[in-house]
CSV table of C-alpha atoms in Angstrom, one decimal:
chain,number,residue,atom,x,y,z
T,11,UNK,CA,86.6,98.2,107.4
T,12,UNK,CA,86.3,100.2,110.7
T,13,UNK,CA,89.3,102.2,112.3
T,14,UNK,CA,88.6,100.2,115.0
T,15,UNK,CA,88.7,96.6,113.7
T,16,UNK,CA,91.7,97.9,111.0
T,17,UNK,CA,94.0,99.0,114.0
T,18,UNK,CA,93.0,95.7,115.9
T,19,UNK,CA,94.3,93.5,113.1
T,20,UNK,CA,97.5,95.8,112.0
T,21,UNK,CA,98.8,96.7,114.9
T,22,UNK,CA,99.7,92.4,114.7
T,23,UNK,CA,102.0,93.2,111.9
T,24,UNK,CA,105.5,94.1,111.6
T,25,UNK,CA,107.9,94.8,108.3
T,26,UNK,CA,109.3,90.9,107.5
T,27,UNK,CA,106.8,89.0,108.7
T,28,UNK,CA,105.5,86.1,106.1
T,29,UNK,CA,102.1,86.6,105.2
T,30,UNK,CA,100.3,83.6,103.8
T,31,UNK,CA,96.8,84.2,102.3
T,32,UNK,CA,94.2,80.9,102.3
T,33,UNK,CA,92.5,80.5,98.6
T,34,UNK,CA,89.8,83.1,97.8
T,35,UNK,CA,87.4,84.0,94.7
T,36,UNK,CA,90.3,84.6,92.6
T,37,UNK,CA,91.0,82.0,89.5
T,38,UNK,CA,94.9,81.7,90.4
T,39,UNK,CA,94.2,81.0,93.8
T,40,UNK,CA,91.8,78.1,93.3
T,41,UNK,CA,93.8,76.7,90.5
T,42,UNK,CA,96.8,77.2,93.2
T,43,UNK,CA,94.5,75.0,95.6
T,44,UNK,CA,94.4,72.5,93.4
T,45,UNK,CA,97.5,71.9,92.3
T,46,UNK,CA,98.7,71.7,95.8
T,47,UNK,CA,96.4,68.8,97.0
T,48,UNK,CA,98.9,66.4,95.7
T,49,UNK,CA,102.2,68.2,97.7
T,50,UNK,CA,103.1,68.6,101.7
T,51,UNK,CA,101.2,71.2,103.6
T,52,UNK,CA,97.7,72.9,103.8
T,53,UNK,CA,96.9,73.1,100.3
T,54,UNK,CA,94.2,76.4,100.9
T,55,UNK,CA,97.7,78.3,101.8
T,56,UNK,CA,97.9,79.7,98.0
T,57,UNK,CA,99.5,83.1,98.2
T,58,UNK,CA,102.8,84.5,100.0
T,59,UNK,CA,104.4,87.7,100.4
T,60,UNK,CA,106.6,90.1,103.3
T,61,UNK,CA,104.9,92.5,105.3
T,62,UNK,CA,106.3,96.2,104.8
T,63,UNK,CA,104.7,97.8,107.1
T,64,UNK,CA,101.9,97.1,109.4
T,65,UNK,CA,99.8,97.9,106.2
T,66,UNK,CA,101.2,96.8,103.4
T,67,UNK,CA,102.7,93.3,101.6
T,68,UNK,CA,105.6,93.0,98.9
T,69,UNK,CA,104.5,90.0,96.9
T,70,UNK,CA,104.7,89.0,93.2
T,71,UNK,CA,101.5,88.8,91.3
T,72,UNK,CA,99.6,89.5,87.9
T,73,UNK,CA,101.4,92.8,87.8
T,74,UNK,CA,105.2,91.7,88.8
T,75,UNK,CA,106.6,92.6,91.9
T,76,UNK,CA,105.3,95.5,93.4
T,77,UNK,CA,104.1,96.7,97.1
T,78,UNK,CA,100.0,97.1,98.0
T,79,UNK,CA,98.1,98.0,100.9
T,80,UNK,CA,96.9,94.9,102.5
T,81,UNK,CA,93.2,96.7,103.7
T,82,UNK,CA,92.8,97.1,99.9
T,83,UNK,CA,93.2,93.7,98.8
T,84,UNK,CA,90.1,92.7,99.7
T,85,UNK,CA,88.3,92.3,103.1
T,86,UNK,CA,87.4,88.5,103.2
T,87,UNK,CA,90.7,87.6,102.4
T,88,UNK,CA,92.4,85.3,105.2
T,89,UNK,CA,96.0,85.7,106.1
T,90,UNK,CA,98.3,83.5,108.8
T,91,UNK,CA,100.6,85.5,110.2
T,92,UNK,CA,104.5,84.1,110.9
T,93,UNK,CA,107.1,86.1,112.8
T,94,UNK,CA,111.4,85.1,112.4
T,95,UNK,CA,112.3,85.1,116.2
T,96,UNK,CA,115.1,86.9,114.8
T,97,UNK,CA,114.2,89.6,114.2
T,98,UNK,CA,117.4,91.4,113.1
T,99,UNK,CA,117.0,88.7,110.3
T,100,UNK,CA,113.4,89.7,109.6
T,101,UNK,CA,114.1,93.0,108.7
T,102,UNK,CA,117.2,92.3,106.7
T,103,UNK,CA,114.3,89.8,104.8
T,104,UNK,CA,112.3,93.4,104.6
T,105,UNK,CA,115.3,95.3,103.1
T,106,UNK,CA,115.6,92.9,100.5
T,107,UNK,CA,112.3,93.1,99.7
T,108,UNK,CA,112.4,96.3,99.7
T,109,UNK,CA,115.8,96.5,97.6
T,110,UNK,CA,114.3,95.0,94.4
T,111,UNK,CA,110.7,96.2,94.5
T,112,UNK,CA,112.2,99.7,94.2
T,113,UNK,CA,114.8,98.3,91.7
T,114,UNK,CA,113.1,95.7,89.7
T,115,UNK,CA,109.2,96.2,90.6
T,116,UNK,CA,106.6,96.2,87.9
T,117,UNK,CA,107.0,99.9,86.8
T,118,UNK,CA,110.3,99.0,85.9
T,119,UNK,CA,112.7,98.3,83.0
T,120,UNK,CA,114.4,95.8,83.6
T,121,UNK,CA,112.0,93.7,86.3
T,122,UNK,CA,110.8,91.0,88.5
T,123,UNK,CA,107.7,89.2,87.2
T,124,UNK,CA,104.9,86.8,88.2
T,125,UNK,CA,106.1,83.3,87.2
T,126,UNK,CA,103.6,82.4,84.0
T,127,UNK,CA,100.4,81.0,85.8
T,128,UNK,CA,100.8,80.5,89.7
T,129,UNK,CA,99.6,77.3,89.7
T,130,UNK,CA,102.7,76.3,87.8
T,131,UNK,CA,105.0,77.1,90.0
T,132,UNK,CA,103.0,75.2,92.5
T,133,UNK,CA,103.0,72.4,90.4
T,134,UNK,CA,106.8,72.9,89.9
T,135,UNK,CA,107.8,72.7,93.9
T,136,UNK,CA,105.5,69.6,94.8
T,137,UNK,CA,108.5,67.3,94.4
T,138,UNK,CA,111.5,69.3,93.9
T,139,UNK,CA,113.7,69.2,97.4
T,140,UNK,CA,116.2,70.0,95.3
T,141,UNK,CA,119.4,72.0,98.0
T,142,UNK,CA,120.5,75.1,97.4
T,143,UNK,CA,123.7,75.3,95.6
T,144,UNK,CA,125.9,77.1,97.7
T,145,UNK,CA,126.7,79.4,95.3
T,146,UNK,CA,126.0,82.9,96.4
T,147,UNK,CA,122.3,83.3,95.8
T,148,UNK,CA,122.4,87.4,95.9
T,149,UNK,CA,125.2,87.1,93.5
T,150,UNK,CA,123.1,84.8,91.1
T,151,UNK,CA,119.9,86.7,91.7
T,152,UNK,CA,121.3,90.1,91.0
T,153,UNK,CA,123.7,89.0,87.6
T,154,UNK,CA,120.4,87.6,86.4
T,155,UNK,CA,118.4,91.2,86.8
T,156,UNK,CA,121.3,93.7,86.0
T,157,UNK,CA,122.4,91.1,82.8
T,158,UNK,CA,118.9,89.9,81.1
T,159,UNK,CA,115.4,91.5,81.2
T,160,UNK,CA,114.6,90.4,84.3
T,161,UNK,CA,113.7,87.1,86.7
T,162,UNK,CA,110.1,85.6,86.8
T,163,UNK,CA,109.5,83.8,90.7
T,164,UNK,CA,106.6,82.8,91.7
T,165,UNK,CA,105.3,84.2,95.4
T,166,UNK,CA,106.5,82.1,97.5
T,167,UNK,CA,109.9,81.8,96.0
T,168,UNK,CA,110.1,85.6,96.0
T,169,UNK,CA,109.6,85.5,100.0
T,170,UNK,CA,112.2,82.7,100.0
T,171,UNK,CA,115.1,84.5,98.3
T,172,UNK,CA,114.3,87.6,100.3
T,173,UNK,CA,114.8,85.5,103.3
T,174,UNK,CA,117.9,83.7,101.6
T,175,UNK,CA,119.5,86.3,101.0
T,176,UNK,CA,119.7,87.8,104.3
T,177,UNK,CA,120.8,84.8,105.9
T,178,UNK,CA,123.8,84.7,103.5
T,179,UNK,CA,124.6,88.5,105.0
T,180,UNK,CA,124.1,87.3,108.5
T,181,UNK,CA,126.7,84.0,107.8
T,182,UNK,CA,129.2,86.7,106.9
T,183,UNK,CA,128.9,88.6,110.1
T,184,UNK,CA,129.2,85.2,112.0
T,185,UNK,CA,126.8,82.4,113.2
T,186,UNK,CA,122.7,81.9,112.5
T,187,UNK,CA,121.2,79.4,113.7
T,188,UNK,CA,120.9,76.2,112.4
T,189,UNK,CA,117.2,75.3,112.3
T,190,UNK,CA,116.8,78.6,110.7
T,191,UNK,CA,119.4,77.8,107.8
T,192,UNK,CA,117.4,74.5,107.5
T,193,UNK,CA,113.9,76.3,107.6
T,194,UNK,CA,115.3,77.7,103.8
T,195,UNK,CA,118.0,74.9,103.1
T,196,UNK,CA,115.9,74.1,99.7
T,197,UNK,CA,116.5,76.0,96.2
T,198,UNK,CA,113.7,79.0,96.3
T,199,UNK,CA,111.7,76.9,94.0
T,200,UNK,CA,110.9,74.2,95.9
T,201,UNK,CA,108.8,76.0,98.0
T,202,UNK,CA,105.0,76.3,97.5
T,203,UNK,CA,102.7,78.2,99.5
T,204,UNK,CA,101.5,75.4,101.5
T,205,UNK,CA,105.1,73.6,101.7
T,206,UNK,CA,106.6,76.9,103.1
T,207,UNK,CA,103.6,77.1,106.0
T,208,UNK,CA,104.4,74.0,106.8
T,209,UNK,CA,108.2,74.8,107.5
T,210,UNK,CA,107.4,77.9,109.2
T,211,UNK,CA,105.0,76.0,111.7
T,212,UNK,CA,107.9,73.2,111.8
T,213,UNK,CA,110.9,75.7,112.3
T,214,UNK,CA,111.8,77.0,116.0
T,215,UNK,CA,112.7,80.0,114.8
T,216,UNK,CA,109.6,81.2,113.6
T,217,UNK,CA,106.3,81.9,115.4
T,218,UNK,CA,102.4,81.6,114.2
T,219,UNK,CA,101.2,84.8,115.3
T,220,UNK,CA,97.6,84.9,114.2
T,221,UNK,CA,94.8,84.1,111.5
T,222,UNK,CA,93.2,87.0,110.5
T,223,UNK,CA,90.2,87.9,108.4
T,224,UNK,CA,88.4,91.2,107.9
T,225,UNK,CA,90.4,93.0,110.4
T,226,UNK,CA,89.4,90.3,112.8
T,227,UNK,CA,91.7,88.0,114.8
T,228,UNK,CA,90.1,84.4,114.3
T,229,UNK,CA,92.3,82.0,115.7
């Protein structure tokens, strides 16, 4: 990729953004695809993660969680682009990110891993609308890590919690808004790739910025 075309499509990007990628070469991805053809949403969405920087994604994958340059993973990769309209909520999303891949990412002892084959998790969230509890989900999620070996989520779960949990430090500094509280309203493992594009394109609070492939703007 071109300095020209990589600044283009970067300069887009900003730390808490979701970042869905549409199904590529990769055997998780397709069986991901295909598992998703029988739930809600665009079933090509098979991969999720939070934009650090306007270069580089947290996401879970093969390796656990961990933080890569996006111009490395690939150059015909596709990613849609959505941005909170809060975005004092977006980068709390970022800080939790951030928060447990430098505490529990792959190179770690006590860790967050890649839910056992992707397409499971997929499978998993196709019917589950199950409501979060209510119990304190950054309380559950960090008893789980600092007490046991670790948590396995798949990707888009991973990009759920991260946004979960920084609504639950926003409802203690006073109101969010609703539809944003609805957006994430499910337990983090309901949501699928494709089932979380489609409540970011139905939510208010969040905008479709861009597809992009190869450094390229496409739509």
């Amino acid at each position: 990729m071109d300095r020209k075309k990589y600044y283009k499509f970067y300069d887009l990007i900003e730390p808490g953004d979701i970042l869905l990628k549409s199904v590529s070469t990769n055997l998780n991805n397709r069986l991901t695809h295909a598992a998703q053809f029988f739930g809600k949403g665009p079933a090509h969405i098979v991969h999720a993660g939070i934009a650090s920087s306007s270069g580089s994604i947290i996401e879970t994958g093969g390796n656990g969680l961990g933080e890569s340059a996006i111009v490395n993973i690939g150059k015909a990769e596709t990613y849609d682009v959505f941005r909170c309209k809060m975005p004092e909520v977006a980068w709390e999303a970022y800080n939790v990110a951030q928060e447990l891949v430098d505490k529990f990412g792959f190179n770690r002892e006590r860790k967050i891993t890649y839910r056992a084959s992707g397409h499971k998790g997929s499978k998993l969230s196709i019917w589950n609308r199950k409501k979060s509890s209510g119990i304190s989900i950054e309380y559950k999620m960090h008893s789980k890590l600092n007490y046991s070996s670790g948590a396995s989520l798949f990707c888009s779960e991973f990009v759920v919690l991260c946004y979960q949990i920084a609504l639950e430090r926003f409802m203690t500094q006073g109101a969010v808004h609703e539809d944003l509280r609805r957006t994430f309203a499910l337990e983090s493992h309901c949501y699928n790739p494709a089932y979380l594009w489609r409540r970011l394109e139905k939510s208010a609070c969040f905008d479709f910025l861009a597809t992009c492939r190869d450094g390229r703007k496409i739509a």
